[in-house]
PDB file of C-alpha atoms in Angstrom:
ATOM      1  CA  UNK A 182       2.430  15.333  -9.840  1.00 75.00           C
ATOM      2  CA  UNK A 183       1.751  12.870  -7.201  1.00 74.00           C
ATOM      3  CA  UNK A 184      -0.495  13.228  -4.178  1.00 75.00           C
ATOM      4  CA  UNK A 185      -1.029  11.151  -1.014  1.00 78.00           C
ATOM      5  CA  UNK A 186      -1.481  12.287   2.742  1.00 85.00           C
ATOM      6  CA  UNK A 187       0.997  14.840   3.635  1.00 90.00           C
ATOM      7  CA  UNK A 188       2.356  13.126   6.832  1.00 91.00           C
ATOM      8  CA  UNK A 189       3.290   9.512   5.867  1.00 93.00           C
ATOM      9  CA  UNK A 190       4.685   7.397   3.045  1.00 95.00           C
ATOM     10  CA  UNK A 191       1.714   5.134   2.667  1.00 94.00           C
ATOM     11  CA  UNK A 192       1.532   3.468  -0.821  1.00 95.00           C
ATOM     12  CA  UNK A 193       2.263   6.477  -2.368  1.00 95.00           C
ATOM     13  CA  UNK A 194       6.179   5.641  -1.764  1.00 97.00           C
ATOM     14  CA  UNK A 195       6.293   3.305  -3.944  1.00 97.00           C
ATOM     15  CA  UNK A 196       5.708   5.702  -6.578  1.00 97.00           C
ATOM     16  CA  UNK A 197       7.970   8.269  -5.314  1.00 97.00           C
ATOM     17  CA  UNK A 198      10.738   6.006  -5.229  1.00 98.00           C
ATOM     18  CA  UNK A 199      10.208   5.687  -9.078  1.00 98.00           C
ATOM     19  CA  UNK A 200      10.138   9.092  -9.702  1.00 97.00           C
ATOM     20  CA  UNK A 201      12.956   9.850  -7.438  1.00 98.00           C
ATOM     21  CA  UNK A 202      15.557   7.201  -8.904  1.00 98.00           C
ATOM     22  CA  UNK A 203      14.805   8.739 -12.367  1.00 98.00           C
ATOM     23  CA  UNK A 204      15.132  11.894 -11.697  1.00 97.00           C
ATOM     24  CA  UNK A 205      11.583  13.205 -12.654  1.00 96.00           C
ATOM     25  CA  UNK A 206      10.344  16.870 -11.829  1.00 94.00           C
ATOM     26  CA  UNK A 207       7.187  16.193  -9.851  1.00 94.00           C
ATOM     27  CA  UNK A 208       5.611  17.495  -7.060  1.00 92.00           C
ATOM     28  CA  UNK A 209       3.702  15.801  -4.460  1.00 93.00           C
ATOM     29  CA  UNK A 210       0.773  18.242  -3.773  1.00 90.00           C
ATOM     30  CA  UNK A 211      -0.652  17.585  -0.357  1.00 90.00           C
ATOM     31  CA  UNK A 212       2.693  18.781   1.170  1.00 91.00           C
ATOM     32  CA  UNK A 213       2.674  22.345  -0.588  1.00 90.00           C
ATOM     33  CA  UNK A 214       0.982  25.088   0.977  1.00 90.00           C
ATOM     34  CA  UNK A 215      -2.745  25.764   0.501  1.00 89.00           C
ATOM     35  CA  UNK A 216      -3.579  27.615  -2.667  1.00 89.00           C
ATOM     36  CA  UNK A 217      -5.401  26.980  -5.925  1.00 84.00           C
ATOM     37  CA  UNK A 218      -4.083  23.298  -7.173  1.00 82.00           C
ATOM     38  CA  UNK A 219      -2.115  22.571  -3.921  1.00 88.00           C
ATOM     39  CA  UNK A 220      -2.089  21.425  -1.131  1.00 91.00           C
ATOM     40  CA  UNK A 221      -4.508  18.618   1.096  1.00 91.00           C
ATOM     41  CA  UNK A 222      -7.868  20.429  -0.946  1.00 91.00           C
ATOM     42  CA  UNK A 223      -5.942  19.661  -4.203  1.00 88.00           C
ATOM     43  CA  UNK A 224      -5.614  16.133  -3.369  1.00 90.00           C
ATOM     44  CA  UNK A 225      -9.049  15.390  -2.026  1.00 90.00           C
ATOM     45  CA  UNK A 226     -10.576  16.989  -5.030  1.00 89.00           C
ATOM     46  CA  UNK A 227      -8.397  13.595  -6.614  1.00 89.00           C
ATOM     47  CA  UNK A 228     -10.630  11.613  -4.703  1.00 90.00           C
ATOM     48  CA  UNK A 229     -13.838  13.470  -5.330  1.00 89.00           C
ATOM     49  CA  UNK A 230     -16.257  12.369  -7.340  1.00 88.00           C
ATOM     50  CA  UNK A 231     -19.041  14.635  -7.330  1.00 89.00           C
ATOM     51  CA  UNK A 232     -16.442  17.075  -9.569  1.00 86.00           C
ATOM     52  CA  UNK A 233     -13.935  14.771 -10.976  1.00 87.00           C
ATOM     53  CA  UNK A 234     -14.656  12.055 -13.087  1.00 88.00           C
ATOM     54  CA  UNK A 235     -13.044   9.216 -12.726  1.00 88.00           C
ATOM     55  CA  UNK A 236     -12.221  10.072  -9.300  1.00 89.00           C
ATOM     56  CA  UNK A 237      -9.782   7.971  -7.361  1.00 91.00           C
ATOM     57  CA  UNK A 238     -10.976   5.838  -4.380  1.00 92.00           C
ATOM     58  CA  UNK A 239      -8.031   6.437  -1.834  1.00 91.00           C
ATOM     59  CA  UNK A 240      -4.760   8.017  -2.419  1.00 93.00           C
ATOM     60  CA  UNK A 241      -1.933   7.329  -3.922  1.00 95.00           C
ATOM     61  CA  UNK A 242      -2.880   9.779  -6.987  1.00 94.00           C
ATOM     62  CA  UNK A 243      -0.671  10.815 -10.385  1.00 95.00           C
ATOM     63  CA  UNK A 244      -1.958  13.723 -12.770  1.00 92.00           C
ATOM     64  CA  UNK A 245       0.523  13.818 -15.808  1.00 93.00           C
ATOM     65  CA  UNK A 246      -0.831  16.300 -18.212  1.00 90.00           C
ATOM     66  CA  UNK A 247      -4.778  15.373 -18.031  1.00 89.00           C
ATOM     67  CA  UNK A 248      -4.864  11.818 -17.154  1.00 92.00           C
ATOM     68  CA  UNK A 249      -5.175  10.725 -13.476  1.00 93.00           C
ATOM     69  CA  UNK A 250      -4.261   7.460 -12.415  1.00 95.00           C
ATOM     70  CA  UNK A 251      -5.092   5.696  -8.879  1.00 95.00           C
ATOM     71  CA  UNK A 252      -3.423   2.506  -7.280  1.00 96.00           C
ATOM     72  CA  UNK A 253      -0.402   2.313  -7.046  1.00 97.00           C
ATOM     73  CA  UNK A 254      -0.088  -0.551  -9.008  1.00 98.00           C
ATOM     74  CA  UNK A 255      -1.558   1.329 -11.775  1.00 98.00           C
ATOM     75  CA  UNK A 256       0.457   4.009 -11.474  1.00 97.00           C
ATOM     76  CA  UNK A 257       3.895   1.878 -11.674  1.00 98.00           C
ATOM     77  CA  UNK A 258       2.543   0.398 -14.738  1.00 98.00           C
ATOM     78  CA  UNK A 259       1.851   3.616 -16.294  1.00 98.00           C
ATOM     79  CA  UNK A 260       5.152   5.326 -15.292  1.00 98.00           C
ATOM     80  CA  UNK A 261       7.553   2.241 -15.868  1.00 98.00           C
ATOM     81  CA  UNK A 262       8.349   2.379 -19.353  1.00 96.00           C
ATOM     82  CA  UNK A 263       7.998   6.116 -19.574  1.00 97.00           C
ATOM     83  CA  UNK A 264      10.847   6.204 -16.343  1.00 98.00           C
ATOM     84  CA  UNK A 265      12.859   3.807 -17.965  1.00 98.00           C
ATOM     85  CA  UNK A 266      12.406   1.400 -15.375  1.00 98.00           C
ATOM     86  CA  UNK A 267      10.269  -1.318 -16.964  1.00 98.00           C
ATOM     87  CA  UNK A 268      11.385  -4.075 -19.765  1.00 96.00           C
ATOM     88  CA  UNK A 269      10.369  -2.893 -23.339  1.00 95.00           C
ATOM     89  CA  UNK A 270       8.644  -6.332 -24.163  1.00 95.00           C
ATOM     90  CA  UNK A 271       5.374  -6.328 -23.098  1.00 96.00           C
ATOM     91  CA  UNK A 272       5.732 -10.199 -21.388  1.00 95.00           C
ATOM     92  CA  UNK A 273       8.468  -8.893 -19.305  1.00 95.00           C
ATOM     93  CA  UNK A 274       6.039  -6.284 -18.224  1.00 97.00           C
ATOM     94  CA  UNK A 275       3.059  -7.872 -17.600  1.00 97.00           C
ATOM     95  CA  UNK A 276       5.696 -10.243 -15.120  1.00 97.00           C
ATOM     96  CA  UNK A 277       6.835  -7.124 -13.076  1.00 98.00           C
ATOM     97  CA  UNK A 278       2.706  -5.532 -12.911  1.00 98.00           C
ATOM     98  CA  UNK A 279       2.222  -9.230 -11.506  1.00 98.00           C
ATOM     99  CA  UNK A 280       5.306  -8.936  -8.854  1.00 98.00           C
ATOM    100  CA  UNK A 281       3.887  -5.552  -7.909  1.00 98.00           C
ATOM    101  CA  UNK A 282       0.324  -6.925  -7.632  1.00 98.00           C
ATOM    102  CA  UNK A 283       1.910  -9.471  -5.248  1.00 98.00           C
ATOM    103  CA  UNK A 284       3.831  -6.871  -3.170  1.00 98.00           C
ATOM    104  CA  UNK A 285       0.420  -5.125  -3.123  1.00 98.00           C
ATOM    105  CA  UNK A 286      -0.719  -8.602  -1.503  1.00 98.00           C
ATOM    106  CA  UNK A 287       2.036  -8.481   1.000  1.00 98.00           C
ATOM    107  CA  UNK A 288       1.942  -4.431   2.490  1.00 98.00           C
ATOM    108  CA  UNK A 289      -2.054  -5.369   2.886  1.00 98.00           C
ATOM    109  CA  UNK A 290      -0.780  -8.172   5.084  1.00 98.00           C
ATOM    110  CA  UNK A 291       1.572  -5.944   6.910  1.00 98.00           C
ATOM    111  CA  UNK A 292      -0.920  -3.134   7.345  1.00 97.00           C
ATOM    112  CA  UNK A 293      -3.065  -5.728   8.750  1.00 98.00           C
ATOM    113  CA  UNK A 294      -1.286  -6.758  11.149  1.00 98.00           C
ATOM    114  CA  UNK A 295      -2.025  -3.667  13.760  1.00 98.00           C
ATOM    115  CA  UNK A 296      -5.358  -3.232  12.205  1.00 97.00           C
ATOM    116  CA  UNK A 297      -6.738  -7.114  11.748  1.00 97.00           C
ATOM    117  CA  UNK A 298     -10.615  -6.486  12.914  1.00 97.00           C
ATOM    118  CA  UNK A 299     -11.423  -2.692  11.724  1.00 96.00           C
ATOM    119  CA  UNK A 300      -9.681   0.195   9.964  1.00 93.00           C
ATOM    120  CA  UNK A 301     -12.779   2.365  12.287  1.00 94.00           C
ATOM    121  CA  UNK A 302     -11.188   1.066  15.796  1.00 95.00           C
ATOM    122  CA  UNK A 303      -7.691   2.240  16.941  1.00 95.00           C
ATOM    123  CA  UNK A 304      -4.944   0.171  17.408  1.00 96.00           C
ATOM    124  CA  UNK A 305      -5.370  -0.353  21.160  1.00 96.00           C
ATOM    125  CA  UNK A 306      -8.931  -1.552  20.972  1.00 97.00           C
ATOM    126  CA  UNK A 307      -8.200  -4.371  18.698  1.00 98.00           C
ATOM    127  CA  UNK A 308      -4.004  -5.393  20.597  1.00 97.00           C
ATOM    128  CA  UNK A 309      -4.967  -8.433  21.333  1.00 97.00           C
ATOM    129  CA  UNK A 310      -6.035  -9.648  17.687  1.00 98.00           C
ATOM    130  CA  UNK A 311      -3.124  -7.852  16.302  1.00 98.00           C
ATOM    131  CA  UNK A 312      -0.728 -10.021  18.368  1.00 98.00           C
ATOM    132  CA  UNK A 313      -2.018 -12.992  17.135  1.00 98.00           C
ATOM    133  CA  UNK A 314      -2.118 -11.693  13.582  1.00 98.00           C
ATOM    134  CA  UNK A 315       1.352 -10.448  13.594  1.00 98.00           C
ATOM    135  CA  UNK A 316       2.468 -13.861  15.804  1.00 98.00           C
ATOM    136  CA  UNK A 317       1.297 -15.756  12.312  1.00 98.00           C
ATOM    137  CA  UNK A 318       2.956 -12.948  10.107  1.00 98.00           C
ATOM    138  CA  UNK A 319       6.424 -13.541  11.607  1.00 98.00           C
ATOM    139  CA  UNK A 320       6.001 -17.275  11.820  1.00 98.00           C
ATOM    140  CA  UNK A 321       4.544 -18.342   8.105  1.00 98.00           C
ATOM    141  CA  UNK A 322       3.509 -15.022   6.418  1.00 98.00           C
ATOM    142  CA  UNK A 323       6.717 -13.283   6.068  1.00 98.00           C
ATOM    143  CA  UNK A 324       9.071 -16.819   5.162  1.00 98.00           C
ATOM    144  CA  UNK A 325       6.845 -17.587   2.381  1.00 98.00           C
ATOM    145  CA  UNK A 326       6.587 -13.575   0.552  1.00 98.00           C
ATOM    146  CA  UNK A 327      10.375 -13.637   1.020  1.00 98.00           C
ATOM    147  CA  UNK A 328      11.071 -17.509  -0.074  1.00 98.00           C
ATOM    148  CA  UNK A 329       8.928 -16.160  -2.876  1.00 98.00           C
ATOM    149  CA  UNK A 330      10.884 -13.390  -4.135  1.00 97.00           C
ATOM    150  CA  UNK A 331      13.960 -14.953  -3.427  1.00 96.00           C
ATOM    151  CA  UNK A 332      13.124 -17.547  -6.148  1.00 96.00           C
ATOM    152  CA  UNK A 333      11.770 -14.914  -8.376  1.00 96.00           C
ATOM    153  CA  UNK A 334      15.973 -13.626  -8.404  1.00 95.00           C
ATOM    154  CA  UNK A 335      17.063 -17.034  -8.847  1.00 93.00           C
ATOM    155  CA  UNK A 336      15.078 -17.588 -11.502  1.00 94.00           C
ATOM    156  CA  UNK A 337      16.213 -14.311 -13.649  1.00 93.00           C
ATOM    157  CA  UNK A 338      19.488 -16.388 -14.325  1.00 79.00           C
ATOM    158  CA  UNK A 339      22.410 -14.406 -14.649  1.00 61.00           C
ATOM    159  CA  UNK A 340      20.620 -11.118 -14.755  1.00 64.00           C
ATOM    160  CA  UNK A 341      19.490 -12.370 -10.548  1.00 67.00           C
ATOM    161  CA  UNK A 342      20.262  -9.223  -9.034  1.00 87.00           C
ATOM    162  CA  UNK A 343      16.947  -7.643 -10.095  1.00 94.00           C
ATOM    163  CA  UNK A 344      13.489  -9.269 -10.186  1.00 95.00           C
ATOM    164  CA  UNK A 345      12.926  -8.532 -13.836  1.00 95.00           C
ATOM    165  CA  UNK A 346      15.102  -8.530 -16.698  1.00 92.00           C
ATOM    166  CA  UNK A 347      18.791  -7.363 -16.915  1.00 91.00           C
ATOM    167  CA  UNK A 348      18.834  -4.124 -15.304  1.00 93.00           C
ATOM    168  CA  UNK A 349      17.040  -2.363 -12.097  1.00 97.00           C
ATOM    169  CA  UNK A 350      13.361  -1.306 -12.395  1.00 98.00           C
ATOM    170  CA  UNK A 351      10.448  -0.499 -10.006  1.00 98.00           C
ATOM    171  CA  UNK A 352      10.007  -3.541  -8.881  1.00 98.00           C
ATOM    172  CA  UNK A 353      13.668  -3.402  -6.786  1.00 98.00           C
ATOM    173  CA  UNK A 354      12.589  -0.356  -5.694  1.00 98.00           C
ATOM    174  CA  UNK A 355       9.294  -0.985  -4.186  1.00 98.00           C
ATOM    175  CA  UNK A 356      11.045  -4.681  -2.947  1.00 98.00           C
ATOM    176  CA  UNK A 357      13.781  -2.162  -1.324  1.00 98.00           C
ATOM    177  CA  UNK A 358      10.722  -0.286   0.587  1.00 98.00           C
ATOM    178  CA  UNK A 359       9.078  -3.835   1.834  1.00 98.00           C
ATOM    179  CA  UNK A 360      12.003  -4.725   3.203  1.00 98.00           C
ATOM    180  CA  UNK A 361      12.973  -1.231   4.855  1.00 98.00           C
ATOM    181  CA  UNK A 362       9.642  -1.216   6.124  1.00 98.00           C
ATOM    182  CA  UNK A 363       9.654  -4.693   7.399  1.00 98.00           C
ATOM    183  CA  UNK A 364      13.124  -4.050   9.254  1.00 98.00           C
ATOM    184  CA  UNK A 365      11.363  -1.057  10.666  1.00 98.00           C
ATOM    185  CA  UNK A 366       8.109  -2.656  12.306  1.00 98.00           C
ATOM    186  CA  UNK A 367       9.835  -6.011  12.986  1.00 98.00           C
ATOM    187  CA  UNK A 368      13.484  -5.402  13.272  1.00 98.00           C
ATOM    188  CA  UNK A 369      14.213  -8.532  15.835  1.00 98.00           C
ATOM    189  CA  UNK A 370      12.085 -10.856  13.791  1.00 98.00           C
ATOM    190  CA  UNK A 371      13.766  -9.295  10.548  1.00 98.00           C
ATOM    191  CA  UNK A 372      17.338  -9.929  12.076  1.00 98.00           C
ATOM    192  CA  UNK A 373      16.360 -13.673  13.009  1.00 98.00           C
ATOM    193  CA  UNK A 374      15.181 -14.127   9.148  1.00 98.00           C
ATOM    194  CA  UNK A 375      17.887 -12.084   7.352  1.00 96.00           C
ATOM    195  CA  UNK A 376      20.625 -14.739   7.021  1.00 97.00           C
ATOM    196  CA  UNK A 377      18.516 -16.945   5.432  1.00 97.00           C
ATOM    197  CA  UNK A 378      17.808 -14.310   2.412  1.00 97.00           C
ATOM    198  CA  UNK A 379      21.359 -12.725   1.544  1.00 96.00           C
ATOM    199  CA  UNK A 380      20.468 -12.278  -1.716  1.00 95.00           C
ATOM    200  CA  UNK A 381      17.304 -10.041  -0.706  1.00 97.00           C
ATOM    201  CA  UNK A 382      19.652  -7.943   1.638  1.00 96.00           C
ATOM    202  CA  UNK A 383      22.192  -7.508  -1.025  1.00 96.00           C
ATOM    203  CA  UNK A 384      19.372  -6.263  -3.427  1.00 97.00           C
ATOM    204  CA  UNK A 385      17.931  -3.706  -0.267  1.00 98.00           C
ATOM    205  CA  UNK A 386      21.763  -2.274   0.294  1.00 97.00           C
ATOM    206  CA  UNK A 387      22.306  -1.939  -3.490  1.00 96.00           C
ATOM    207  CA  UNK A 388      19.222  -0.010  -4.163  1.00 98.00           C
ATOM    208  CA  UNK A 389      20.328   2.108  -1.402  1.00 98.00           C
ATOM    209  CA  UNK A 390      23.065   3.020  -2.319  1.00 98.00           C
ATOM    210  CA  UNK A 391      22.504   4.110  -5.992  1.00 98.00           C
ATOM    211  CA  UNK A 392      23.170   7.730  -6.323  1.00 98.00           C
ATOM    212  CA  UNK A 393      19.614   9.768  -6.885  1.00 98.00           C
ATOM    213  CA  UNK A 394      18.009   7.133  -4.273  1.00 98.00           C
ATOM    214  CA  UNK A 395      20.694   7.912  -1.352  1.00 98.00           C
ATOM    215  CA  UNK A 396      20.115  11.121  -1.639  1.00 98.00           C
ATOM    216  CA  UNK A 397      16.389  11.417  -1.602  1.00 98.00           C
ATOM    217  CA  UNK A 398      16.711   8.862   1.496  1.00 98.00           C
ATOM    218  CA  UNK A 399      18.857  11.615   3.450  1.00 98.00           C
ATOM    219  CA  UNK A 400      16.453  14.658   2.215  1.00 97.00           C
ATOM    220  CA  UNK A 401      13.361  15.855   3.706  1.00 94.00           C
ATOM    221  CA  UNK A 402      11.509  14.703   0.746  1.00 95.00           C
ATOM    222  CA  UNK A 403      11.886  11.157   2.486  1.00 97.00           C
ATOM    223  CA  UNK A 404       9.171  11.127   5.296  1.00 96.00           C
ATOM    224  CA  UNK A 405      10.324   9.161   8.253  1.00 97.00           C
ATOM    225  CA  UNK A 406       8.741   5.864   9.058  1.00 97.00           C
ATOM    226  CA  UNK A 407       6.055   6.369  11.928  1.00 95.00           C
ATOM    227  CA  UNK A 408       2.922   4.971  13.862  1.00 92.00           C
ATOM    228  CA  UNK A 409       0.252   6.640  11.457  1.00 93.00           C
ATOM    229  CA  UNK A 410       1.881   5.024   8.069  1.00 95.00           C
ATOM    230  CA  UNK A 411       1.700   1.362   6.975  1.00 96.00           C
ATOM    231  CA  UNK A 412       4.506   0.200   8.814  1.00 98.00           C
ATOM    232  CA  UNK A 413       4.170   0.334  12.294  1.00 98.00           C
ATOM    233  CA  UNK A 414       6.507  -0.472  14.814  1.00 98.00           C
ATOM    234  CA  UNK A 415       5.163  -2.348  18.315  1.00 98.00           C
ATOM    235  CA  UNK A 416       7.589  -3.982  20.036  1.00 97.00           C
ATOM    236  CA  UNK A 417       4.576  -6.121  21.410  1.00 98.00           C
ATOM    237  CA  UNK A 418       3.935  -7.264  17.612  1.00 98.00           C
ATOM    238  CA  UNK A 419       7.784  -8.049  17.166  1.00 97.00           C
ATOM    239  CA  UNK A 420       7.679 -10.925  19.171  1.00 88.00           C
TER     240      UNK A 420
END
């Protein structure tokens, strides 16, 4: 089970990307109907904690059984070897928990860039800061995150189609989402930068394509990219 607002990806696609790619029975809460253990009441009682120990701060949420986990970080961690989709050796781990950390890094920056003075004002009352903010993103920010993980393929030798190791795991997948996102929010700047990363296109178009993730991304499981979620799209920000 995985909970996050009912209306937008936010972090919590990340983690169902993972669950969707292997195939796992879960159900993400805050979309079912209102009733006992569903629904938005289900997942705020996540966050709650007056009744729930160990609450979560903010969603993204997993129950499995009785443990709950928060941040998505945490989450991946937890789920990756029990998905299959995280090296067995515990070094090759601890190097894909510290590419997700640094994705984590990166979608802050992004969110950041249409809220850069106050999550409390909307996006209109702070424009002008968020033009400048997003003016640097396109400029310095995104180059260097994607000059970063570009190496990080190189570097995995002759197993550089994937991040870590020798076959796919959830770090592709939550790459594959940054870079949707980012073609979604900043297509023209995207389009400018995209011939200078083939490798990182190859790895978007061949996560894409793999069988259980196509068809999640043409179901209505797969909430649409929109003005409420992380990724925003402005032209004005897009340069």
């Amino acid at each position: 089970m995985t909970c996050h607002w009912p209306t937008i990806q936010g972090r919590g696609e990340f983690i169902r990307l993972a669950l969707e790619e292997a195939g796992a029975d879960y159900r993400d809460i805050a979309r079912l109907p209102e009733r006992k253990g569903q629904g938005l009441s289900a997942m705020l009682a996540c966050l709650d904690g007056g009744t729930t120990p160990q609450a979560a701060y903010a969603p993204p949420v997993l129950r499995d059984g009785d443990v709950l986990i928060g941040q998505t970080t945490n989450i991946l961690l937890y789920l990756g070897r029990r998905l299959g989709l995280a090296p067995c050796a515990e070094s090759g781990r601890l190097w894909l928990n510290q590419r997700q950390l640094t994705m984590a890094d990166w979608l802050t920056e992004v969110h950041d860039t249409h809220h850069p003075l106050s999550m409390n004002q909307y996006y209109a009352e702070q424009k002008q800061a968020a033009m400048l903010r997003s003016a640097d993103l396109r400029a310095t920010r995104l180059p260097k995150f994607l000059d970063h993980f570009t190496q990080v393929l190189l570097n995995n030798g002759s197993c550089g189609q994937y991040l870590v190791g020798s076959k796919l795991t959830y770090g592709d997948l939550s790459l594959f989402q940054m870079l949707a996102g980012l073609r979604y929010a900043f297509p023209q700047a995207m389009a400018r930068l995209a011939p200078a990363y083939p490798a990182l296109q190859e790895l978007h178009d061949t996560v894409a394509a793999r069988p259980n993730i196509a068809r999640y991304l043409q179901s209505k499981r797969r909430i649409a990219f929109n003005k409420e979620g992380i990724f925003r799209h402005y032209p004005e920000l897009d340069g």
